[in-house]
Structures are given as C-alpha cells and as structure tokens.
PDB file of C-alpha atoms in Angstrom:
ATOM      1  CA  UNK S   1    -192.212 134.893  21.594  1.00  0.00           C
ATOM      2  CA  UNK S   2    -192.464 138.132  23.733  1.00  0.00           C
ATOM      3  CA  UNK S   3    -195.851 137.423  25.169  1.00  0.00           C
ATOM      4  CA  UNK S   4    -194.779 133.475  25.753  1.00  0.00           C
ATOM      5  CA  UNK S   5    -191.819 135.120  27.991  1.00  0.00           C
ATOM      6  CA  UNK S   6    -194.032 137.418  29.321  1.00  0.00           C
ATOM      7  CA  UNK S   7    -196.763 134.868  30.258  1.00  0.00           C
ATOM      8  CA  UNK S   8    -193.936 132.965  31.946  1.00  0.00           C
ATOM      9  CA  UNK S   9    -192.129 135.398  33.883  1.00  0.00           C
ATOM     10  CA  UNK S  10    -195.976 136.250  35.155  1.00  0.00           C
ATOM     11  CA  UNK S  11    -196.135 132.493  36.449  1.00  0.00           C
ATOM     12  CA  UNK S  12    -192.291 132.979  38.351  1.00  0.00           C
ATOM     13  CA  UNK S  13    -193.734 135.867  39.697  1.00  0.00           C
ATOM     14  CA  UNK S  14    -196.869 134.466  41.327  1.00  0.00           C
ATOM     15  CA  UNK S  15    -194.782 131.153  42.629  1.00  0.00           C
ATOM     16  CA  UNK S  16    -191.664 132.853  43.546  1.00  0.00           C
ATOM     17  CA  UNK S  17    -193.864 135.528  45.861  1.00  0.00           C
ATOM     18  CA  UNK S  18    -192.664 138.256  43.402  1.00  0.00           C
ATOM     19  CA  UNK S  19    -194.636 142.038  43.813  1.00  0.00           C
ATOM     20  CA  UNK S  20    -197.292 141.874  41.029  1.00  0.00           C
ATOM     21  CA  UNK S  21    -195.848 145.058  39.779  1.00  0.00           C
ATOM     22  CA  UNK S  22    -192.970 143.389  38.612  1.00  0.00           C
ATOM     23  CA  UNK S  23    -195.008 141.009  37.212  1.00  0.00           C
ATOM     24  CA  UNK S  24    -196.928 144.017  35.348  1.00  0.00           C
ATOM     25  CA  UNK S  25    -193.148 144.765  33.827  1.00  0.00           C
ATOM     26  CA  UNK S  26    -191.794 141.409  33.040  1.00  0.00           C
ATOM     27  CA  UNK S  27    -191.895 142.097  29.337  1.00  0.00           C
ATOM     28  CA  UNK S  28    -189.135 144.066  29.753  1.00  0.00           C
ATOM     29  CA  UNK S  29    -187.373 141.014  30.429  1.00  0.00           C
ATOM     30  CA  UNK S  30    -185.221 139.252  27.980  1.00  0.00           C
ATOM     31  CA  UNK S  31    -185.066 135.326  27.752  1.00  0.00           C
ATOM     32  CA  UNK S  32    -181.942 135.278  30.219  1.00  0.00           C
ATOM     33  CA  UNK S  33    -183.455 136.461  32.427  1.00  0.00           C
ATOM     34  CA  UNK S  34    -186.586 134.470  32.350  1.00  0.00           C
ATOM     35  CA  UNK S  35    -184.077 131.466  32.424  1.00  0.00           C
ATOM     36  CA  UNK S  36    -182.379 132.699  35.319  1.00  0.00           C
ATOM     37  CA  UNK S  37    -185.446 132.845  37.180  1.00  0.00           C
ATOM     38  CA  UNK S  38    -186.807 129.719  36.735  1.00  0.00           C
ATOM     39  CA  UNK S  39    -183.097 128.419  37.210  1.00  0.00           C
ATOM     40  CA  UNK S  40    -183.412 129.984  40.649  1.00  0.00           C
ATOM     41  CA  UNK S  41    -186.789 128.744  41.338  1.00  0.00           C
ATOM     42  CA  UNK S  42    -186.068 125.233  40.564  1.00  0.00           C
ATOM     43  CA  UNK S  43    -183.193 125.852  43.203  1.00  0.00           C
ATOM     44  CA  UNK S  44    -184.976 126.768  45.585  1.00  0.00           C
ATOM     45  CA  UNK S  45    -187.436 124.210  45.425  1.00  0.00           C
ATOM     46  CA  UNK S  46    -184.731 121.604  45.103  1.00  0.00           C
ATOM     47  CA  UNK S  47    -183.049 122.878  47.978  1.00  0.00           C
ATOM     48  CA  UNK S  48    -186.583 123.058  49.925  1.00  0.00           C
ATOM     49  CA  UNK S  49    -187.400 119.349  48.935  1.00  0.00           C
ATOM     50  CA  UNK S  50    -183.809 118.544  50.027  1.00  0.00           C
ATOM     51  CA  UNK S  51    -184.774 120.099  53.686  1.00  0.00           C
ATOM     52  CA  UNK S  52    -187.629 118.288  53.788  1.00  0.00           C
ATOM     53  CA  UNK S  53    -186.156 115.031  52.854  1.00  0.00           C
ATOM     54  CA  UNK S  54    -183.433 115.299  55.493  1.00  0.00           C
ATOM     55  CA  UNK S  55    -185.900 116.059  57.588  1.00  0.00           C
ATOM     56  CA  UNK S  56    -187.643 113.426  57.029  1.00  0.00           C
ATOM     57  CA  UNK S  57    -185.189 111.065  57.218  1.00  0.00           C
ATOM     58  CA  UNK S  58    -183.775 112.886  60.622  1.00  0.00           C
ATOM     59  CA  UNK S  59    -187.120 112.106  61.795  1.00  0.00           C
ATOM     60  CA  UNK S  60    -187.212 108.263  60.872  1.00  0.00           C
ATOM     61  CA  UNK S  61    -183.565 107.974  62.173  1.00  0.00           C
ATOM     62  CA  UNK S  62    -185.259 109.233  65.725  1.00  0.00           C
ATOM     63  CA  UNK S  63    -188.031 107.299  65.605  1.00  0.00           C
ATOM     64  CA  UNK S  64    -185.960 104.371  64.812  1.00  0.00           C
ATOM     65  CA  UNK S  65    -183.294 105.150  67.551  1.00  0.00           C
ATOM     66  CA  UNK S  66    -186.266 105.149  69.500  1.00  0.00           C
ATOM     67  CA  UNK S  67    -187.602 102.196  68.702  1.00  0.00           C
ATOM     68  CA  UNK S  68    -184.443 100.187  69.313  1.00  0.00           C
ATOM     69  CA  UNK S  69    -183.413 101.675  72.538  1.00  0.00           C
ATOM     70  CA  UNK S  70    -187.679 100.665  73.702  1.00  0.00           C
ATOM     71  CA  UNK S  71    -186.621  96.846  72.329  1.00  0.00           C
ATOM     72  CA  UNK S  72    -183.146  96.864  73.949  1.00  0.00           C
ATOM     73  CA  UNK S  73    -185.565  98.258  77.272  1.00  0.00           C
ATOM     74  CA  UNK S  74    -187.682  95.307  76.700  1.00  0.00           C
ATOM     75  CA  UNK S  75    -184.690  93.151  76.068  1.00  0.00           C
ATOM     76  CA  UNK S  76    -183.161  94.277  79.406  1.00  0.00           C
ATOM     77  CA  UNK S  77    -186.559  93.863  81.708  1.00  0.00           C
ATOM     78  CA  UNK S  78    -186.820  90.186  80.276  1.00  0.00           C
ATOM     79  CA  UNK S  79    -183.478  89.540  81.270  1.00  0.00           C
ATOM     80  CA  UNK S  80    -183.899  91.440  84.699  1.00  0.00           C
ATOM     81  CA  UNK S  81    -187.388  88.897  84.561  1.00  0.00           C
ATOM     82  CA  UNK S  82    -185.124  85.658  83.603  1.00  0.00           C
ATOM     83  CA  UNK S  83    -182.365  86.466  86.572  1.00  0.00           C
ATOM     84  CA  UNK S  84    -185.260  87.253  89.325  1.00  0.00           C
ATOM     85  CA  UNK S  85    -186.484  84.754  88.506  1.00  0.00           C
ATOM     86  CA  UNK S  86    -183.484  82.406  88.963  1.00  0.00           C
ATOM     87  CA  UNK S  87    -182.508  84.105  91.704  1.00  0.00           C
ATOM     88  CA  UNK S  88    -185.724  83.265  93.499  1.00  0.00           C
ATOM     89  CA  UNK S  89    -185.471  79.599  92.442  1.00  0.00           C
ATOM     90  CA  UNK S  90    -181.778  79.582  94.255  1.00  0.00           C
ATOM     91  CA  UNK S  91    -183.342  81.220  97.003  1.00  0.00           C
ATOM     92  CA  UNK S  92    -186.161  79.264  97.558  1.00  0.00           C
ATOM     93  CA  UNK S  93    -183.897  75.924  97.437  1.00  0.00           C
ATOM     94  CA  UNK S  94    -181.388  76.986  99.896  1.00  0.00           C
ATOM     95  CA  UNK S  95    -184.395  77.903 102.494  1.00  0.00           C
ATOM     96  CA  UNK S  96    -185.631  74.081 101.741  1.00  0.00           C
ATOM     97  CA  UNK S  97    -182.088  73.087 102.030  1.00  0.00           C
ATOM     98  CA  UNK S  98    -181.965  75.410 105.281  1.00  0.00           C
ATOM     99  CA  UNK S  99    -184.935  73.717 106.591  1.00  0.00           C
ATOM    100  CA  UNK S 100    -183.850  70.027 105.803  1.00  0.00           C
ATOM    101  CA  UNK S 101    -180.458  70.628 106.994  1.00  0.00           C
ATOM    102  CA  UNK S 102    -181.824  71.721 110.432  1.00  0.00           C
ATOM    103  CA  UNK S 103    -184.886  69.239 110.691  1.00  0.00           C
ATOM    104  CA  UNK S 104    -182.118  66.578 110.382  1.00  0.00           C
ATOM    105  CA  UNK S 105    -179.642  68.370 113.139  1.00  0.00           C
ATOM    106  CA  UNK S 106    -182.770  68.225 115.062  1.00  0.00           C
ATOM    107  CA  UNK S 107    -183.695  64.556 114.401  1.00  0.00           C
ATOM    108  CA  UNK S 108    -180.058  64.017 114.957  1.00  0.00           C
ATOM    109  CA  UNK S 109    -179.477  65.865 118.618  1.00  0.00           C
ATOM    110  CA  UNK S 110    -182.717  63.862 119.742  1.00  0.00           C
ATOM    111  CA  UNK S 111    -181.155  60.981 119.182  1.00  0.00           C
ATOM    112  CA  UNK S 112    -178.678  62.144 121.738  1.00  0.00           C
ATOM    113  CA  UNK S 113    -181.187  63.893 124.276  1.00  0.00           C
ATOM    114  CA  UNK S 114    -182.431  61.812 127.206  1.00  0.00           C
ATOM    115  CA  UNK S 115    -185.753  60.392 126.729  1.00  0.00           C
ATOM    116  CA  UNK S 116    -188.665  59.115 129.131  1.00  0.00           C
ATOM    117  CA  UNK S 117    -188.704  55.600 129.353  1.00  0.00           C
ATOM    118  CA  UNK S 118    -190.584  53.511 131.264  1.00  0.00           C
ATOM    119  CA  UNK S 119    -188.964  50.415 133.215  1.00  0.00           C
ATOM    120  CA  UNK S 120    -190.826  48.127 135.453  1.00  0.00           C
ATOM    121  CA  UNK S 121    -193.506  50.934 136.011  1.00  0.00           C
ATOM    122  CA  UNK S 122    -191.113  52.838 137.270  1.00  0.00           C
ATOM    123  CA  UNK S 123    -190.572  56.539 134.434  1.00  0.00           C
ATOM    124  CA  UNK S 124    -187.072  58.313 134.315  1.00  0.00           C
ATOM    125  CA  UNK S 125    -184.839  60.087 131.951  1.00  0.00           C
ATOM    126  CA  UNK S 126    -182.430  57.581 129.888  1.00  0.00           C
ATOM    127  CA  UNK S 127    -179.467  58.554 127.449  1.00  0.00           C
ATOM    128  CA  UNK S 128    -180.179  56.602 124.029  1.00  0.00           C
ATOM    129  CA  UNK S 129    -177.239  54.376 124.673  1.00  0.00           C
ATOM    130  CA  UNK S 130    -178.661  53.010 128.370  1.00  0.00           C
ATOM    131  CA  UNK S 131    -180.761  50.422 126.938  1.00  0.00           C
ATOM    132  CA  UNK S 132    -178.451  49.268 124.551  1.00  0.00           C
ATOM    133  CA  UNK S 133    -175.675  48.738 126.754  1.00  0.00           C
ATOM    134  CA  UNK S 134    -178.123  47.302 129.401  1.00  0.00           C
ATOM    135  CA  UNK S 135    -179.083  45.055 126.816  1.00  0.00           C
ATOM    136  CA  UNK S 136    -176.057  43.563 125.779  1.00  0.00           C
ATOM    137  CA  UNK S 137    -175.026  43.022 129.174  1.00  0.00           C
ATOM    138  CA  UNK S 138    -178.537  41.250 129.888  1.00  0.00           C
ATOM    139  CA  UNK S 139    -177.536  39.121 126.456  1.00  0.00           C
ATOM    140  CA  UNK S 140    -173.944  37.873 127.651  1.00  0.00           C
ATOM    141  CA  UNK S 141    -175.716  36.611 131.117  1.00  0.00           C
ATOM    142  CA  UNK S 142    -178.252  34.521 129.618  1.00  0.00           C
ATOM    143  CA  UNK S 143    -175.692  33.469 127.198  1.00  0.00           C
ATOM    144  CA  UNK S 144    -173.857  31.968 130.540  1.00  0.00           C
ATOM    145  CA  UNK S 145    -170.965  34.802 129.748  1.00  0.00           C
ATOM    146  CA  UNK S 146    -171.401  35.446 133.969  1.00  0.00           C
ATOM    147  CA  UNK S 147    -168.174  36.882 133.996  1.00  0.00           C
ATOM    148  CA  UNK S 148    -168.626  39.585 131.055  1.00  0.00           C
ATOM    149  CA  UNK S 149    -171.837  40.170 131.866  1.00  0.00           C
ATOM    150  CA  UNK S 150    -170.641  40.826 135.485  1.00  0.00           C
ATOM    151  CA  UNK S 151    -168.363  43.580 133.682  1.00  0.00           C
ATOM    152  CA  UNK S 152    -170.832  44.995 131.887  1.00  0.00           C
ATOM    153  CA  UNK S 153    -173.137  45.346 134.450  1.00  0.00           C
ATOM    154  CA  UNK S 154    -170.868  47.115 137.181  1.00  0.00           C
ATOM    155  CA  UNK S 155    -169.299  49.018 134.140  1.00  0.00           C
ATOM    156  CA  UNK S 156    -173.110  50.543 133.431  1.00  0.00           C
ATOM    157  CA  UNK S 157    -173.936  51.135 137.015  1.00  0.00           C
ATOM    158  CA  UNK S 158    -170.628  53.314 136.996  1.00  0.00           C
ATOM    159  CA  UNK S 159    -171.420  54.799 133.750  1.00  0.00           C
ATOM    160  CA  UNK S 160    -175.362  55.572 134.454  1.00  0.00           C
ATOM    161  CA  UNK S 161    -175.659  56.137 138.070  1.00  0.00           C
ATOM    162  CA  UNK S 162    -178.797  58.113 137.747  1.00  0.00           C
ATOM    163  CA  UNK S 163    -180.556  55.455 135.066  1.00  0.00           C
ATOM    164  CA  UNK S 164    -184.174  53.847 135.105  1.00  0.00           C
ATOM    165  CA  UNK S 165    -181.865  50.608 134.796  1.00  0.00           C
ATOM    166  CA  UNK S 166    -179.850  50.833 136.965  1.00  0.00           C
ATOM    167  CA  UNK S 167    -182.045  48.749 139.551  1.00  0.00           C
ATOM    168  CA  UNK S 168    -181.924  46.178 136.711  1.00  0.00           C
ATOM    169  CA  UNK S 169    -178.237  46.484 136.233  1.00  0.00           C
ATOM    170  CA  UNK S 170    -177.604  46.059 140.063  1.00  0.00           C
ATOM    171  CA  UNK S 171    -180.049  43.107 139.964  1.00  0.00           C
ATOM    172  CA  UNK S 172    -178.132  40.953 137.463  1.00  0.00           C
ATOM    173  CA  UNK S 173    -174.564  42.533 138.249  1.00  0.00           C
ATOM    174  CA  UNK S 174    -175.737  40.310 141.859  1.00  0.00           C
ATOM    175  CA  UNK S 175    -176.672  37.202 140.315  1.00  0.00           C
ATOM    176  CA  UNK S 176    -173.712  37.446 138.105  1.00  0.00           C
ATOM    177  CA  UNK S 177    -171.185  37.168 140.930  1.00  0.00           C
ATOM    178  CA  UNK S 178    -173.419  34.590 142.627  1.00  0.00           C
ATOM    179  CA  UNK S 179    -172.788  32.758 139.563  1.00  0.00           C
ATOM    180  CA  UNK S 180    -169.442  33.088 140.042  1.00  0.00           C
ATOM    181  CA  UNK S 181    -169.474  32.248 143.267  1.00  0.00           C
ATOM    182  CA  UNK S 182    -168.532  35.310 144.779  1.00  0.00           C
ATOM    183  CA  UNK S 183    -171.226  35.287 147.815  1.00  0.00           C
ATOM    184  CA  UNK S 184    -169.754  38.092 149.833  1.00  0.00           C
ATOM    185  CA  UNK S 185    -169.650  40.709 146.676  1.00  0.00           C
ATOM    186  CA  UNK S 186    -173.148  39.703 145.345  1.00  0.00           C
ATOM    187  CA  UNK S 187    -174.701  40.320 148.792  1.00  0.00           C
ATOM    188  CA  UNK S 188    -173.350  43.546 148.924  1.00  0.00           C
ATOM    189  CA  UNK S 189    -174.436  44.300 145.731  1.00  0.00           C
ATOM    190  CA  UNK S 190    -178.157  43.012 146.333  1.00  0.00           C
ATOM    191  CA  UNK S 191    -178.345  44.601 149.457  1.00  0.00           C
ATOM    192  CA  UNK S 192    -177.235  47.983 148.136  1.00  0.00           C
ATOM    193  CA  UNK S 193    -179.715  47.516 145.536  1.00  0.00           C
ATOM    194  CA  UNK S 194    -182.733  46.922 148.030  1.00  0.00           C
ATOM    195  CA  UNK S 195    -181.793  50.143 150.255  1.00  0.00           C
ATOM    196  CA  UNK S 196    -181.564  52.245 146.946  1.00  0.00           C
ATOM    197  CA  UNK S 197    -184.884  51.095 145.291  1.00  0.00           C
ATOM    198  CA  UNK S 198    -186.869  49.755 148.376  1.00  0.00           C
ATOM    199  CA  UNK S 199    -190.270  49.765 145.594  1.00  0.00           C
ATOM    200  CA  UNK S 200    -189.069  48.200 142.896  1.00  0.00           C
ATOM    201  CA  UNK S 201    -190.246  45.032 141.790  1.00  0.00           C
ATOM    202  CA  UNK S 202    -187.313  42.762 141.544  1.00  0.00           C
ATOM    203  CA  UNK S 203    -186.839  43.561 145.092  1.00  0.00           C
ATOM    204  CA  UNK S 204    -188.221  40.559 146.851  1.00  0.00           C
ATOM    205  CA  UNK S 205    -186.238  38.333 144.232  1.00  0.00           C
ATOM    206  CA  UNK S 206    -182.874  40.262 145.298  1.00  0.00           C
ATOM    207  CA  UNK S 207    -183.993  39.438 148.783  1.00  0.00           C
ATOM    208  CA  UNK S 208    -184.262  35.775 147.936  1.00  0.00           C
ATOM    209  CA  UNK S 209    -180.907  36.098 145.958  1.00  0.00           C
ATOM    210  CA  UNK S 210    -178.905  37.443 149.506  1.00  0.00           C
ATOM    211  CA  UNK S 211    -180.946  33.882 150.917  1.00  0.00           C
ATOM    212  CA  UNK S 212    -179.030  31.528 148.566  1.00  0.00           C
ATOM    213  CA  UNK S 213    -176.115  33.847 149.206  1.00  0.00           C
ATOM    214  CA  UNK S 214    -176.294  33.359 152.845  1.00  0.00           C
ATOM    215  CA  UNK S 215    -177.333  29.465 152.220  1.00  0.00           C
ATOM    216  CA  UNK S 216    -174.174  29.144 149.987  1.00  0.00           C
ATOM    217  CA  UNK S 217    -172.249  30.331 152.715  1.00  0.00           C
ATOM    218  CA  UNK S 218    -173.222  28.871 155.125  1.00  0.00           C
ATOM    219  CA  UNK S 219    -175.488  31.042 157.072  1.00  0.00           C
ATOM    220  CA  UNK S 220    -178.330  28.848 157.328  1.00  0.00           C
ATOM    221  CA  UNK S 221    -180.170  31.073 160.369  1.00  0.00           C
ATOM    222  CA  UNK S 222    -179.727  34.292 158.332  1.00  0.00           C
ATOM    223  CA  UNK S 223    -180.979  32.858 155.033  1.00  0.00           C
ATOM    224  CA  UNK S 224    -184.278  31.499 156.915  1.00  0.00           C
ATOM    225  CA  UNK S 225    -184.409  35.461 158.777  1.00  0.00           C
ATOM    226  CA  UNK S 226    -184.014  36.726 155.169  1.00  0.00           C
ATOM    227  CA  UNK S 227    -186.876  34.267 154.034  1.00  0.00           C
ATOM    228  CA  UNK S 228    -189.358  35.162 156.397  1.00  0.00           C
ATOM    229  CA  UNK S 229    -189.148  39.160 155.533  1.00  0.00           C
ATOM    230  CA  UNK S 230    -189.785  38.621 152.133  1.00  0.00           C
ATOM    231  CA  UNK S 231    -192.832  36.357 153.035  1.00  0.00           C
ATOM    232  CA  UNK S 232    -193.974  39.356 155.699  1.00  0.00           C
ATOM    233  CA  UNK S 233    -193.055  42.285 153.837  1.00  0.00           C
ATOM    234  CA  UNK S 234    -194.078  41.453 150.574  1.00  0.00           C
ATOM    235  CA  UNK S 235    -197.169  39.515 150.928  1.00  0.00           C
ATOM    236  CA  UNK S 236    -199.533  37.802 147.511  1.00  0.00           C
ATOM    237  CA  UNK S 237    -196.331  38.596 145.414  1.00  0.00           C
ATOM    238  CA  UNK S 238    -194.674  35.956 143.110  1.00  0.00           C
ATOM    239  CA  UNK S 239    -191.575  36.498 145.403  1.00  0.00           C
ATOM    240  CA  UNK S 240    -193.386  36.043 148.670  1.00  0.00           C
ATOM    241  CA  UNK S 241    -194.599  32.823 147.259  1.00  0.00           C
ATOM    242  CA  UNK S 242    -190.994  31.339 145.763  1.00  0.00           C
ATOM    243  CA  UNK S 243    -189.890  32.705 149.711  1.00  0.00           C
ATOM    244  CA  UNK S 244    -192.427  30.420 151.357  1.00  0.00           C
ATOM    245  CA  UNK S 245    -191.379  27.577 149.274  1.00  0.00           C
ATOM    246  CA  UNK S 246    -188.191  27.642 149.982  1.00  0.00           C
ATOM    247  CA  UNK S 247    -188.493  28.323 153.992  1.00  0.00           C
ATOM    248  CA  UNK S 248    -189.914  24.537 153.760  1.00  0.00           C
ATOM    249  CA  UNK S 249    -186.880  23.276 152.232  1.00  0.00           C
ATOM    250  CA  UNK S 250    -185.008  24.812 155.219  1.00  0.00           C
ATOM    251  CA  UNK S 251    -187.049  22.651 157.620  1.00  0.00           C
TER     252      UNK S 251
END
C-alpha cells in the first residue's frame, strides 16, 4: 500500500513541477496527503481548462463580433450602392427633363421670333402672326367681304408697318375701297404704296388701279397720263401690257 502511495505521490510530483527531492521523500506521506495533492492537481487543471475554455470562447465571441460588424459593413456599402444608384437615376432624369423642358422653351420662343420670309422676291423679317393675319384679310376680299377686308388690311398696315406684306396689304387695302367706291381714299392709298415700294411687283397693277380710280371719277385725261407711264416705265411686263389695252379703250 506504501509503495502504491509512494509510486503516486512520485507521479504528482513530476506533473505538479514538484523538486524531485520531495519526490525522493514522498513515502513519508500518508494517504491524506496523497489525496490532497491530487485534489489540488485536478484543481488546477480544472481551473486551467476553465481559462482556456473562456478563452476560447472570448476568442469566438470576437471573431464573431467581427464577423457581423464586416456583414453589417457589407450590408451598409450595398445600401450606400442601392441609394447612388437611385440617386443617379433621379439625377440623370431631371437633366433629360432639364433638357426637354428647355428644347421646348426654345421651340416655343421661335415660334414668337421674327423669321425670314420671302414675299414676291422681295426677303424681310416677319412676326409669326403677319402672314396669318395677312391671310385672313386676303380671304374676306375674295370672299367679296370688301368692307372687312378693308379693315383688316389698314388694321395690319398699322399693326406691321415694317412687314414684307405690307406692300401686299396696301395693295388690296386700295382695291378694297375701290370696291367700295371710295376713289379718293384708294388713290391715296395706291399712290402711297407706289412711292414706298417703287420695285415691287404689284406696282404697275396699283398704277392701273389709281387709272380706274381716276376713270371712275371722272378724270379721263389723268387716267390716260397714268396709262401711258405704266406702258413707258414698265415695259414687257404683264402690267404694261393690261396698260396698253386699256389706253385703246380710252380712244
């Protein structure tokens, strides 16, 4: 029994980092004393393997801590991804909106801007509305509306006094009142129109217009004059031809 105690107070010894001359007297102890040592070795390997576990588990803790805050990172730089990503969307449609918006102010002002036109080979500037208006007025006279078209006319020359038409306008604005038999105002107005726009085509029919004015009232001598300038001054044209024939009538 002795030498079995002996043998295993040797083996405490050795583990337990005991001097090996204690180890050389451990016959001396008694079986309390052997318990008490393997009672305290057990302890303090319990208490080492109890370290190490907490360590351990300290250590997983961490590295899971870790490992959650790196998803919630990735988590955040998605969503950081996601909102750039919308954000660049809302930006890119409000520069097409941007760009939309002012290619249709532009479209829209033009429509307002005067514009180069070309009117009986004659180019100038017209507001968008001149040939409209000129238009309409041009509609009621052939219509036989003399009157409103007579209104219209004067109305545009008034309202467009700088406008490519507004030889035209004085043109018909004079045949207007000769339709209504006011000889005096469409002479004025034809011969206005002729010291204006000495070059313009319907020239040599305004001329023959202030004729039949002059005819209608009565100024045969002046109407033949009138006659005989277109034929002079505005020789191989249509008008210096419908001149001629009526200077023959006057015979």
């Amino acid at each position: 029994m002795k030498a079995r105690v002996s043998t295993l107070l040797w083996l405490v010894a050795v583990a337990g980092g005991l001097p090996a001359a204690s180890a050389a007297h451990a016959g001396v102890f008694d079986d309390d004393e052997a318990r008490k040592a393997v009672l305290q070795l057990r302890d303090q390997f319990n208490g080492f393997q109890a370290t190490a576990s907490q360590r351990i588990d300290q250590s997983s803790r961490q590295q899971l801590d870790m490992q959650n805050q790196l998803e919630g990172l990735r988590q955040e730089v998605a969503r950081l991804r996601g909102q750039n990503e919308v954000l660049q969307n809302t930006v890119d449609t409000l520069q097409k909106q941007q760009k939309d918006y002012y290619a249709d102010l532009d479209a829209r002002l033009k429509k307002f801007e005067p514009q180069q036109v070309t009117v009986d080979g004659k180019e100038g500037l017209a507001q968008p509305t001149e040939k409209a208006e000129y238009d309409a007025a041009l509609k009621q006279f052939q219509s036989g509306d003399f009157k409103g078209a007579g209104n219209a006319f004067s109305a545009f020359a008034k309202k467009y006094p700088q406008s490519p038409y507004l030889p035209l306008a004085q043109f018909w604005l004079g045949n207007s009142l000769y339709a209504q038999r006011d000889y005096k105002g469409s002479t004025f107005v034809l011969q206005n129109m002729v010291q204006q726009f000495p070059t313009h085509a319907k020239v040599p029919d305004a001329m023959i217009a202030i004729a039949n004015n002059q005819m209608e009232s009565g100024q045969k001598a002046a109407a033949k004059k009138t006659l005989e300038t277109v034929v002079s001054k505005y020789p191989g044209t249509e008008g210096a031809q419908a001149a001629s024939n009526r200077l023959k009538t006057l015979k």
